[in-house]
Coordinates of C-alpha atoms in Angstrom, one line a residue:
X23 CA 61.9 -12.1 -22.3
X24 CA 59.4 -12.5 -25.3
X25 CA 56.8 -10.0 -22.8
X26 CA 59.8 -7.8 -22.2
X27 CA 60.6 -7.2 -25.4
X28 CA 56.7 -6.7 -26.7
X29 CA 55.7 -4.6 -24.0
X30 CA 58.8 -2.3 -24.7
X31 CA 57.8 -2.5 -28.4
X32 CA 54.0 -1.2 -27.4
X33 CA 55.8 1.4 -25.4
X34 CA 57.6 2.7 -28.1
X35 CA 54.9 2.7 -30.7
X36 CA 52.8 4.7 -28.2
X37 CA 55.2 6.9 -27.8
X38 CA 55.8 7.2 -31.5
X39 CA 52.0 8.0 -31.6
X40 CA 51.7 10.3 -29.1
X41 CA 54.5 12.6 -31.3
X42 CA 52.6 12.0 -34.5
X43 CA 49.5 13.2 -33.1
X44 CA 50.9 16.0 -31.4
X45 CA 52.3 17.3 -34.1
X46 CA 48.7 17.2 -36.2
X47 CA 47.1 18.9 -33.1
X48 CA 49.8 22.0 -32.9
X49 CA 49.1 22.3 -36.9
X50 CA 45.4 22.8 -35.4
X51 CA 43.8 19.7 -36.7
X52 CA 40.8 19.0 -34.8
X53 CA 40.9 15.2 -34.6
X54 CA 44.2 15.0 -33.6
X55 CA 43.4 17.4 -30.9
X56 CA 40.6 15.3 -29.8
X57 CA 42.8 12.3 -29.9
X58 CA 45.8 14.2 -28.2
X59 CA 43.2 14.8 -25.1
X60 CA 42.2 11.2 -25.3
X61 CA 45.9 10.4 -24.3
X62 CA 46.1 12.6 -21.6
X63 CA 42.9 11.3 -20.4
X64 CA 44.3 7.6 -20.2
X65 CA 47.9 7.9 -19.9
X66 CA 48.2 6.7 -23.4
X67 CA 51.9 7.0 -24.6
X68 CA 52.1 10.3 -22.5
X69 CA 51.9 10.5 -18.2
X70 CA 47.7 10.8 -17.6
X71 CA 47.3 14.8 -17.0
X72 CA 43.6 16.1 -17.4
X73 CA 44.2 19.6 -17.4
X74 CA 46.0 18.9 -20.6
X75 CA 43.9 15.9 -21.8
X76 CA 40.3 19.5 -21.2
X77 CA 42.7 22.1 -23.2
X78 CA 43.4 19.7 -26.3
X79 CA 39.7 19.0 -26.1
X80 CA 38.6 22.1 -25.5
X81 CA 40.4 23.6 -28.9
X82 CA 38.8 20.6 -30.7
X83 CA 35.4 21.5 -28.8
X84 CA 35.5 25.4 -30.2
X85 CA 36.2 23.8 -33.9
X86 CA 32.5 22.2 -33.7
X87 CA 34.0 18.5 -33.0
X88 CA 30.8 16.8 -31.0
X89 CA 33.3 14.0 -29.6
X90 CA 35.4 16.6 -28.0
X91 CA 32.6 18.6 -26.6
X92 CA 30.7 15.6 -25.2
X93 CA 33.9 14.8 -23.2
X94 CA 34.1 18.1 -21.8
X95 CA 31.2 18.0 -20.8
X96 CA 32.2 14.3 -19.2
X97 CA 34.9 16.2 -17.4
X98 CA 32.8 19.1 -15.9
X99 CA 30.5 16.8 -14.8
X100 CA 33.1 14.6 -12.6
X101 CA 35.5 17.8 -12.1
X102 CA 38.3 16.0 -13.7
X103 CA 41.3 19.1 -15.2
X104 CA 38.5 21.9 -14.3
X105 CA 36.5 22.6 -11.4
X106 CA 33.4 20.1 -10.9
X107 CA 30.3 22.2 -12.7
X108 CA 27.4 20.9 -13.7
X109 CA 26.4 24.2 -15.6
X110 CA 29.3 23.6 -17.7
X111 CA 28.9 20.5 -18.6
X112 CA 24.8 21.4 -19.7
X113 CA 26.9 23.8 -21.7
X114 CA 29.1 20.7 -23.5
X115 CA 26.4 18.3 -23.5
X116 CA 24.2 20.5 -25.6
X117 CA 26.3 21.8 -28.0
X118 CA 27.1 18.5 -28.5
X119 CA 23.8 17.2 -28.6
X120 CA 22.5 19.4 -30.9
X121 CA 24.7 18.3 -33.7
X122 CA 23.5 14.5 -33.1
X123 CA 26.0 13.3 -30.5
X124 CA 23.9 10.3 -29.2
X125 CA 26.0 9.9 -25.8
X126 CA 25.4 14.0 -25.0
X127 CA 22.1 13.6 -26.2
X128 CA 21.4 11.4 -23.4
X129 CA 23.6 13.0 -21.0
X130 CA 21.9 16.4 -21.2
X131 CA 18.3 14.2 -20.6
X132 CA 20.0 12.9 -17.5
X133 CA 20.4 16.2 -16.5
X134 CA 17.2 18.0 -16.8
X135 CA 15.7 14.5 -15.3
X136 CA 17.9 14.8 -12.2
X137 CA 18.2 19.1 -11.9
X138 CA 21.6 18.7 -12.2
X139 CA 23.2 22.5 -14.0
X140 CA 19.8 22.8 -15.2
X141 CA 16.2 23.6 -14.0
X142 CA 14.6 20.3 -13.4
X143 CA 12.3 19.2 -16.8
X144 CA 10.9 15.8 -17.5
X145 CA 9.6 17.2 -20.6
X146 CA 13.5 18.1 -21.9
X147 CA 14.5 15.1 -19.9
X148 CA 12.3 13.6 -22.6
X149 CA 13.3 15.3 -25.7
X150 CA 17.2 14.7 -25.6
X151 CA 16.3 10.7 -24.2
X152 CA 13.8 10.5 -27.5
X153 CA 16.6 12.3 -29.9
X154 CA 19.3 9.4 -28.4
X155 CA 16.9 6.1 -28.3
X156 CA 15.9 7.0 -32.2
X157 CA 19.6 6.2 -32.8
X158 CA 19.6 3.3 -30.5
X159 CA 21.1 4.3 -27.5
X160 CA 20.3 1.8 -25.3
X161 CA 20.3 4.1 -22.0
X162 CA 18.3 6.1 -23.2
X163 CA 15.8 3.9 -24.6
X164 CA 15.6 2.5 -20.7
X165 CA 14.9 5.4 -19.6
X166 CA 12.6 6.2 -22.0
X167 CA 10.8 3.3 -21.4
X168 CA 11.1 4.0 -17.0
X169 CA 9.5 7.5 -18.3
X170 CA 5.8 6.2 -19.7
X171 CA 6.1 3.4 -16.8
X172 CA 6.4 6.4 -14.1
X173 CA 4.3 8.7 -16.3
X174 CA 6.7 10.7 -15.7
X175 CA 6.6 13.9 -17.9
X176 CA 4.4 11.8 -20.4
X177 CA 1.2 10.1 -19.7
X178 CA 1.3 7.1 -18.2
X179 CA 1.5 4.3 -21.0
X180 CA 2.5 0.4 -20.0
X181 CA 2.9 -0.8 -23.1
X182 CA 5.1 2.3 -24.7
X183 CA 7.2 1.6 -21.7
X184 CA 7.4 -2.1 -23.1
X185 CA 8.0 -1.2 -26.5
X186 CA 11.0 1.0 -25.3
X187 CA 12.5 -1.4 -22.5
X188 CA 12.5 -4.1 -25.0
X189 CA 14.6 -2.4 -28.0
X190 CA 17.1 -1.8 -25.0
X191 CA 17.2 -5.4 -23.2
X192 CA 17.7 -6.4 -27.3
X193 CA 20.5 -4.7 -27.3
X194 CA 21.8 -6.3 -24.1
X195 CA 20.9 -3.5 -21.3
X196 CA 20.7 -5.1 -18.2
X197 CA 18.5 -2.7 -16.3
X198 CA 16.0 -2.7 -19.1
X199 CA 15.7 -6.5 -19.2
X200 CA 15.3 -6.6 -15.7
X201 CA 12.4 -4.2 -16.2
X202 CA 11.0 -6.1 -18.8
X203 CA 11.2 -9.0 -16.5
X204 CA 9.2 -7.1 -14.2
X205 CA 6.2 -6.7 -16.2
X206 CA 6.1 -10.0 -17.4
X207 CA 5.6 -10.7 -14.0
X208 CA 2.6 -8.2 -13.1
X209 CA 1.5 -8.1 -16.4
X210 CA 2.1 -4.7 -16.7
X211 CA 1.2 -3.3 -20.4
X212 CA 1.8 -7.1 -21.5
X213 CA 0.1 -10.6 -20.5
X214 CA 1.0 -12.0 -17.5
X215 CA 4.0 -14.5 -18.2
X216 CA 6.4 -15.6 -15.5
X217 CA 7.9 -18.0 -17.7
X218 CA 9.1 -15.0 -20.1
X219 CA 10.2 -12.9 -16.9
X220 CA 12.8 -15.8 -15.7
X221 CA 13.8 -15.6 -19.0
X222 CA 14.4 -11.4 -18.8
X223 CA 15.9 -12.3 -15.3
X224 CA 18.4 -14.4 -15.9
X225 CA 19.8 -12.2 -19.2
X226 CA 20.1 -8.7 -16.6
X227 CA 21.8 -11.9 -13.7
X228 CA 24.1 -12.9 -16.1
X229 CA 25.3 -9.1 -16.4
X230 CA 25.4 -8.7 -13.2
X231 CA 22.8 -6.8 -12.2
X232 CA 22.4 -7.4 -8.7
X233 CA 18.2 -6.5 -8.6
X234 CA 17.8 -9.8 -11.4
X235 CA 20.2 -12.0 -9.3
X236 CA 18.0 -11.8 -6.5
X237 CA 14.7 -12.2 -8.4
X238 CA 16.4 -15.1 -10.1
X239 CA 17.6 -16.4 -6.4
X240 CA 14.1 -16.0 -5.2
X241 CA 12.8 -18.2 -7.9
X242 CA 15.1 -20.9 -7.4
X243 CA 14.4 -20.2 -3.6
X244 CA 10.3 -21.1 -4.2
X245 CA 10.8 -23.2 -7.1
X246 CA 8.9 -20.5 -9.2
X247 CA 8.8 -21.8 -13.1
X248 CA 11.7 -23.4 -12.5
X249 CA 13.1 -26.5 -10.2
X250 CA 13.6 -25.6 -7.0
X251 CA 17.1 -25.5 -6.2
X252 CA 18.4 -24.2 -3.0
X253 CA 22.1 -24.3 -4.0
X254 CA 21.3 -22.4 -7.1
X255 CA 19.3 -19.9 -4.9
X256 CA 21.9 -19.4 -2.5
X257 CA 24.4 -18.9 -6.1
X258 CA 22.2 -16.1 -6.8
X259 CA 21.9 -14.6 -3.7
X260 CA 25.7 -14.3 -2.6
X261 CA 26.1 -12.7 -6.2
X262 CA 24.4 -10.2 -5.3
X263 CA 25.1 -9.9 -2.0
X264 CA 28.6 -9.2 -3.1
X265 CA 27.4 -5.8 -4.8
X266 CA 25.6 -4.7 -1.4
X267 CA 21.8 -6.1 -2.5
X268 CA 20.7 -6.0 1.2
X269 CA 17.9 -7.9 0.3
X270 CA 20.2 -10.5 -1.1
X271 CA 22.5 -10.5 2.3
X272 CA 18.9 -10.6 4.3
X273 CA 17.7 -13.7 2.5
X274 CA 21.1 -15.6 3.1
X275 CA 20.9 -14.8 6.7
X276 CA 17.7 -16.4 6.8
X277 CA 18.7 -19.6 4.7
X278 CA 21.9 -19.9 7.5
X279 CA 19.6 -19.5 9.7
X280 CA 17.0 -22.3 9.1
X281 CA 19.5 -24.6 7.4
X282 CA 17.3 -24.1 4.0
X283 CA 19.6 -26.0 1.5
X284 CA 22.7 -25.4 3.5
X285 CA 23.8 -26.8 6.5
X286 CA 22.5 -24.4 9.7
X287 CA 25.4 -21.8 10.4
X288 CA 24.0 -19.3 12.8
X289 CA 27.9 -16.9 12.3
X290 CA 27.3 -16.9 8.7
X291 CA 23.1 -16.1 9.2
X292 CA 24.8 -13.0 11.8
X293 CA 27.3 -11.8 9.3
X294 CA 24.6 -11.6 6.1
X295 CA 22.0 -9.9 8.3
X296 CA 24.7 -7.6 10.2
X297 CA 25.2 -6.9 6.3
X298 CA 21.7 -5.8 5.2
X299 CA 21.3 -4.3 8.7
X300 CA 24.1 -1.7 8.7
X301 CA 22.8 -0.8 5.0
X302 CA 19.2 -0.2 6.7
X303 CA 17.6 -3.5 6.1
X304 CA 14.8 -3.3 8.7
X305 CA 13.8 -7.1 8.4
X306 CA 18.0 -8.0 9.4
X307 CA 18.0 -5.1 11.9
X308 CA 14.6 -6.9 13.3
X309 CA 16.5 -10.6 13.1
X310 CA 19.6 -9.2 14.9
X311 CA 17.5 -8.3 17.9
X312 CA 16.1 -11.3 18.0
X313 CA 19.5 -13.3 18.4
X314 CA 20.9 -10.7 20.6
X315 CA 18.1 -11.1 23.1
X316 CA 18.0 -14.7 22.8
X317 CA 21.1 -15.1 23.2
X318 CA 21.7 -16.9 19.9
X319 CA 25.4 -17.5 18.3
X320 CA 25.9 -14.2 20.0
X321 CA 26.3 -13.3 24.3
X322 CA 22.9 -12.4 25.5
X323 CA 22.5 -8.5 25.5
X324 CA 19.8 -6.8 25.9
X325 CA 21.2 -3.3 25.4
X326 CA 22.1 -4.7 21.6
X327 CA 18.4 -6.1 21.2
X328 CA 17.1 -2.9 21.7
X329 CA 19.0 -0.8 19.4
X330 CA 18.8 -3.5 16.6
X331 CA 15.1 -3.5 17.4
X332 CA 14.9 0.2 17.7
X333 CA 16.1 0.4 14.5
X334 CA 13.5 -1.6 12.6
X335 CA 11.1 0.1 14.5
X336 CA 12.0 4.1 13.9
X337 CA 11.4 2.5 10.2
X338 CA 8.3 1.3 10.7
X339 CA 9.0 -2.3 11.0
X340 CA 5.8 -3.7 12.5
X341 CA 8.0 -7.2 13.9
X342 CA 10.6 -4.7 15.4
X343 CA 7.8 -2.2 16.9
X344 CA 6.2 -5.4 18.2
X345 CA 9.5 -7.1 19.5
X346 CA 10.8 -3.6 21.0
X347 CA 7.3 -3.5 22.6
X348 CA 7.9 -6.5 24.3
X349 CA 11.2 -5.5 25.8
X350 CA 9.7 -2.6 27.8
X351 CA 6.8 -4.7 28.6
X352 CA 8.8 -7.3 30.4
X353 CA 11.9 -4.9 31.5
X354 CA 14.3 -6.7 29.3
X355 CA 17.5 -4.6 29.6
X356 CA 15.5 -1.4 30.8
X357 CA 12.9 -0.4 33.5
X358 CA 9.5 -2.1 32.5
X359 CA 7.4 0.9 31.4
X360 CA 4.2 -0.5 30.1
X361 CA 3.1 2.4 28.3
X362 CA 5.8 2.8 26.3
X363 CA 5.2 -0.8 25.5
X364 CA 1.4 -0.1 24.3
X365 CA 3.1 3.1 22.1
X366 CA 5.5 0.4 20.0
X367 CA 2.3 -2.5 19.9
X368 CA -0.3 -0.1 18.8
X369 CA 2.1 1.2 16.0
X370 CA 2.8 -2.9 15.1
X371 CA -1.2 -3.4 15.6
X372 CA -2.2 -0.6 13.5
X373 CA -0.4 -2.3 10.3
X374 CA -1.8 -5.7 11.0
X375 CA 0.5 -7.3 13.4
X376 CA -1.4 -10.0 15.0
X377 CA 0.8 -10.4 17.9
X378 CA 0.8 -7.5 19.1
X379 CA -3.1 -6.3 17.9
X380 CA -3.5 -9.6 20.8
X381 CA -1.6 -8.0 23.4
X382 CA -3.3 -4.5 22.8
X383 CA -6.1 -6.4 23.2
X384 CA -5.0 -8.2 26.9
X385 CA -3.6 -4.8 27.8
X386 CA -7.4 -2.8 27.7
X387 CA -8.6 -6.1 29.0
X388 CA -6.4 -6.2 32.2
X389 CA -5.3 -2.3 32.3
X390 CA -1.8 -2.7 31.7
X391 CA -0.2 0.3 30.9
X392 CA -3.8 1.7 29.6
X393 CA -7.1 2.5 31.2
X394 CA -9.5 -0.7 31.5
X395 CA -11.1 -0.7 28.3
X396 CA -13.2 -4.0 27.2
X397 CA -14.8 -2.4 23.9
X398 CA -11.2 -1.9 22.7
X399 CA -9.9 -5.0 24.2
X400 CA -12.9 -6.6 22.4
X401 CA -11.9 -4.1 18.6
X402 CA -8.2 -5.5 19.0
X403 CA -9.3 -9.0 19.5
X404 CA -11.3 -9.1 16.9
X405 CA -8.8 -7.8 14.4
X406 CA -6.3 -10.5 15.3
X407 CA -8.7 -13.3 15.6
X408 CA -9.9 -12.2 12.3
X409 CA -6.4 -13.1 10.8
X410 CA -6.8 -16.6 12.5
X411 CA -4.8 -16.1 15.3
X412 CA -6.1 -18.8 17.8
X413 CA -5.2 -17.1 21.0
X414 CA -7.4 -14.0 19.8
X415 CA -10.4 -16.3 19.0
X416 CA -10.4 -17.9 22.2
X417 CA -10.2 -14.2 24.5
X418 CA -12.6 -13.0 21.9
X419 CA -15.0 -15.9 22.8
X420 CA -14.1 -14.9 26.1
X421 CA -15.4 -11.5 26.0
X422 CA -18.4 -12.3 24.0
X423 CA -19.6 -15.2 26.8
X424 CA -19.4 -12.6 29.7
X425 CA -22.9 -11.4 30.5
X426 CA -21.5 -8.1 32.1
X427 CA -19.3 -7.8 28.4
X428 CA -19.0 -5.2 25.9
X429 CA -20.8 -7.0 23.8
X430 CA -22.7 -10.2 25.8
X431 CA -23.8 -12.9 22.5
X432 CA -23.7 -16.5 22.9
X433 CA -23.9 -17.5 19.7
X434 CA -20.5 -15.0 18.7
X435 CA -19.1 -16.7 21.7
X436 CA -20.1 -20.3 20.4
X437 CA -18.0 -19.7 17.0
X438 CA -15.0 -18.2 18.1
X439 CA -14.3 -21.2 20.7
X440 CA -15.3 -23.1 17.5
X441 CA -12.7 -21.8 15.1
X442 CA -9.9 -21.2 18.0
X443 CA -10.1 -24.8 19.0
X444 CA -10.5 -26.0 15.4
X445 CA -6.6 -24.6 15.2
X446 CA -5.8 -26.8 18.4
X447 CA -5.9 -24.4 20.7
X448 CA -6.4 -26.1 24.2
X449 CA -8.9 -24.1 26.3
X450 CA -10.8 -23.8 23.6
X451 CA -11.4 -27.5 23.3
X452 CA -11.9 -28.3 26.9
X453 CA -14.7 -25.2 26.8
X454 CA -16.5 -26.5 23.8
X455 CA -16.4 -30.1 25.6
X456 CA -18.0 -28.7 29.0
X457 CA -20.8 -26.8 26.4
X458 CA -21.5 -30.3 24.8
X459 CA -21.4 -32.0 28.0
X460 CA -23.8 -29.4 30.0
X461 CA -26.0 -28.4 27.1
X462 CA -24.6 -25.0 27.7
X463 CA -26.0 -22.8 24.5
X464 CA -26.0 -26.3 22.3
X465 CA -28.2 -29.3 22.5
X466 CA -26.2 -31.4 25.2
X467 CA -24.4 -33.9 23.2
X468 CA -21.6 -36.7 24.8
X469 CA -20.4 -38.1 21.8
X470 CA -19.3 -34.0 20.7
X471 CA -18.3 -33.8 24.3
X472 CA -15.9 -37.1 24.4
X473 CA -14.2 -35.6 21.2
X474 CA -13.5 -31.8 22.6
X475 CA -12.2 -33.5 25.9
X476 CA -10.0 -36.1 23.7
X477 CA -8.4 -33.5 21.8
X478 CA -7.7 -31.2 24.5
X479 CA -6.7 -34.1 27.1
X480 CA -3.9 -35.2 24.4
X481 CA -3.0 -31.7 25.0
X482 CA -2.1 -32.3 28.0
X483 CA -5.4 -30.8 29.9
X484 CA -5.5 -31.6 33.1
X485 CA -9.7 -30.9 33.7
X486 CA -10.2 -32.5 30.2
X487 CA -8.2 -35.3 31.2
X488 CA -10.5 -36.0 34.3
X489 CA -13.5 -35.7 32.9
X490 CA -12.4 -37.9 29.9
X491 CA -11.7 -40.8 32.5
X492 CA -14.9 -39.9 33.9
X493 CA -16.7 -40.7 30.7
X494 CA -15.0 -44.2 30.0
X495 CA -15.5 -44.9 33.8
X496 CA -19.6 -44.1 33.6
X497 CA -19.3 -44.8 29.9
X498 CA -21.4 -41.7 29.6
X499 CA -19.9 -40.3 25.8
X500 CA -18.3 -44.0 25.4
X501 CA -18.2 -47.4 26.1
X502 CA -17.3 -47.7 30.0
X503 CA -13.8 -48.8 29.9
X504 CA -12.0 -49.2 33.7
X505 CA -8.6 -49.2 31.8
X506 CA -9.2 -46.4 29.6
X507 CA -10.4 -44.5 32.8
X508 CA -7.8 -45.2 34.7
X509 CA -5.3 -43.8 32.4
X510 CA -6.3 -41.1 32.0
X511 CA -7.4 -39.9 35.8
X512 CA -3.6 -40.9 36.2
X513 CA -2.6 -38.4 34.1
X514 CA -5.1 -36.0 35.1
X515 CA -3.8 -36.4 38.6
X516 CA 0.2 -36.1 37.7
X517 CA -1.3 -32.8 35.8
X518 CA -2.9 -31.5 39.2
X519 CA -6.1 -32.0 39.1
X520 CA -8.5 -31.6 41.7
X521 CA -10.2 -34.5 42.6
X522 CA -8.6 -37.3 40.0
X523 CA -6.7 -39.2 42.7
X524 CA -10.1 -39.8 44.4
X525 CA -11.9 -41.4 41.3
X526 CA -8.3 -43.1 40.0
X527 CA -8.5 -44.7 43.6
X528 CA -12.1 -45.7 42.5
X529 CA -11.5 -46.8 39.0
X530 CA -8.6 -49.2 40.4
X531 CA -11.0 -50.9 42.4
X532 CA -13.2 -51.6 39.8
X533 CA -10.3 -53.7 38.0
X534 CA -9.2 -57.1 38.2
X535 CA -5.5 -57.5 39.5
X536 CA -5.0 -58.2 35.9
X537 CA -6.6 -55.1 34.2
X538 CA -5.0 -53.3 37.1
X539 CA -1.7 -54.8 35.7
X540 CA -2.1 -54.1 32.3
X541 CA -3.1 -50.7 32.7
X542 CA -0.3 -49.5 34.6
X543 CA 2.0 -51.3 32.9
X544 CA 0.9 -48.9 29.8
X545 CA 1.0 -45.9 32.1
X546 CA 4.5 -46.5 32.5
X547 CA 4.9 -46.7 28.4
X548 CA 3.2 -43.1 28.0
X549 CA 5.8 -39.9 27.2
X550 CA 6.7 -37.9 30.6

């Protein structure tokens, strides 16, 4: 009864207002015009009604009032009681701004920065934004500051832009603190300090300003001058995710995905990248086709993986050109077509995708989709093994031993196995164990040889397994051990190779019924 009775009280005094200032206006006093057209702007003690709330500003406006002109200008510019008409508003906004009006001051900049009514000028963009941040307008101070950080319409100057971002993030301006949090980061016009742009950060975040959520998010994320704390990433993220930040929505998809912090939820990891992807997120669009073609918390469709992937790919997405590649190459939903597969990888390879600079390479080596081409299966090799990619190495090494190659060279051919099988790559090993073992292009060496066979044979080698029970059974490398031999001709022989159930045969006979024993009583103890 007690919010009854106030709330018909407030009613009444508004009402009482409304006649009071009404009466001032008719008499032609300009502030009560202007506050008259406030009213009808806001429904304040009279119905909301903007062609009323424009004429009672507009007779304060032709008095000289600067409020009332700025918000005619307001209401030309969002067609609110007039047609929409960015010319008129230039027209408010200026009249306005000329006698000082800070707010039309920076409106009229806004303008001429954006060609809005007016023919596009950064330099009276920068004019009316300097006139408004000398009063401390906030805005415009930003955008002063975004101005000498663009070099837009002024020279390029870091730390003017610094100067000008700060005295806005001072005065609480989100986008400006963010920016300032920005270059602390790079360094930019200030010294490098992370430290001071976590501080920046989390001012703009706790504004809600969805770019510093997400920076914030990501340092929490990494741990980044501050703890790392998945929970308080994932706080970070879904705030901004909330406003539409697609990066934001990508990142949480990913974090559902792996089960980073948070228990592994692949429906919430496909709602948060459907998210980013419908707002053009090429990464989401890219992780979408994945799941679709995998079949992952989704049916299997292959029709879906390709449009997701096609997607990412018309953007330039090098995973998505490389994934969609891969679709035509195999005939994944679609007719194999093998040169539109080499179109999508050489657009992936040609900014840096290792996968698919690999498969280039395997295409002009075999002639799959392209004519046989081993000088370009050798470039595209190279590039990929040059990022470490262990598969390259070893086809590189490949290339490089052939005597009828592009490019014949032993010693090229030597370091790629090297580095390929120094990454654990299988064939690589068991190569570099046959070079030790036959002197081939090093001095012949047992001991290196035993090693190379060891580590590919753990592999699960089948060659490197036999000749690594040859060596314990000659004890050519290492000390002759029957057992040792026997093992692992055993497994070479489960693994197919030719020849191991001969010399396992020979290595059992060698052993006492007790070795014999022993040693298949730990064959029966190995995985598989």
């Amino acid at each position: 009864m007690q919010t009854a009775n106030r709330s018909a009280a407030d009613a009444a005094h508004s009402s009482a207002e409304y006649l009071r200032v009404k009466a001032l206006a008719e008499r032609g006093v300009a502030n009560a015009q202007h506050s008259l057209g406030f009213m009808y702007c806001n429904g304040q003690g009279v119905a909301q009604d903007h062609a009323q709330a424009f004429a009672w500003y507009r007779l304060a406006a032709a008095q000289g009032l600067e409020q009332a002109q700025y918000n005619l200008g307001v209401m030309c510019q969002k067609g609110q009681g007039v047609g929409q008409s960015y010319e008129q508003a230039a027209h408010w906004y200026r009249l306005a701004a000329e006698q000082g009006y800070a707010a039309a001051q920076y409106n009229l900049g806004w303008l001429y920065a954006k060609g809005h009514g007016v023919a596009p000028s950064s330099a009276q963009a920068m004019h009316w934004f300097s006139k408004a941040a000398e009063q401390g307008d906030a805005g415009a101070q930003n955008n002063l500051g975004m101005m000498y950080d663009n070099g837009k319409g002024v020279p390029q100057d870091f730390g003017l832009a610094i100067a000008w971002y700060r005295k806005a993030a001072e005065q609480g301006h989100a986008r400006a603190q963010f920016k300032l949090g920005l270059r602390y980061d790079n360094g930019q016009g200030v010294a490098p300090d992370r430290q001071q742009g976590l501080v920046w950060f989390a001012k703009a975040a706790e504004q809600g300003y969805a770019p510093a959520q997400f920076n914030l998010a990501l340092r929490y994320d990494k741990g980044e001058n501050v703890a790392q704390d998945s929970q308080k990433a994932v706080l970070w993220y879904r705030r901004a995710a909330a406003q539409g930040h697609a990066s934001s929505q990508f990142n949480l998809g990913l974090i559902y995905d792996n089960g980073q912090g948070v228990p592994r939820d692949e429906a919430q990891a496909l709602d948060w990248y459907r998210q980013a992807a419908e707002q053009g997120h090429a990464g989401a669009q890219n992780n979408l086709g994945l799941h679709y073609e995998h079949g992952q918390g989704v049916a299997q469709d292959y029709g879906l993986a390709q449009q997701w992937y096609r997607k990412a790919a018309e953007q330039g997405f090098p995973a998505g050109q490389y994934h969609l590649g891969l679709l035509y190459d195999h005939g994944y939903g679609m007719a194999a077509d093998h040169q539109e597969a080499v179109f999508w990888y050489r657009k992936a390879a040609d900014q840096g995708h290792l996968r698919a600079q690999f498969d280039l390479g395997l295409r002009y080596d075999t002639g799959q989709g392209v004519p046989r081409d081993a000088a370009l299966a050798l470039a595209w090799y190279r590039r990929a093994a040059e990022q470490d990619y262990a598969a390259a190495q070893y086809m590189l090494a490949l290339l490089h031993d052939r005597d009828d190659g592009p490019a014949p060279d032993g010693a090229q051919a030597l370091a790629w196995y090297r580095k390929a099988a120094g990454q654990g790559h299988t064939l690589a090993q068991f190569t570099l164990g046959l070079r030790y073992d036959n002197g081939q292009g090093v001095p012949q060496d047992y001991a290196a040889a035993h090693a190379w066979y060891v580590k590919a044979a753990r592999q699960g080698h089948a060659r490197a397994q036999l000749n690594l029970g040859l060596m314990y059974a000659s004890g050519q490398g290492a000390p002759a051990d029957p057992v040792q031999a026997y093992l692992w001709l055993s497994m070479a022989d489960k693994n197919g190779a030719e020849g191991a159930a001969k010399f396992m045969r020979q290595a059992a006979a060698r052993m006492g019924a007790g070795e014999l024993a022993h040693a298949r009583q730990r064959l029966e103890l190995l995985p598989g």
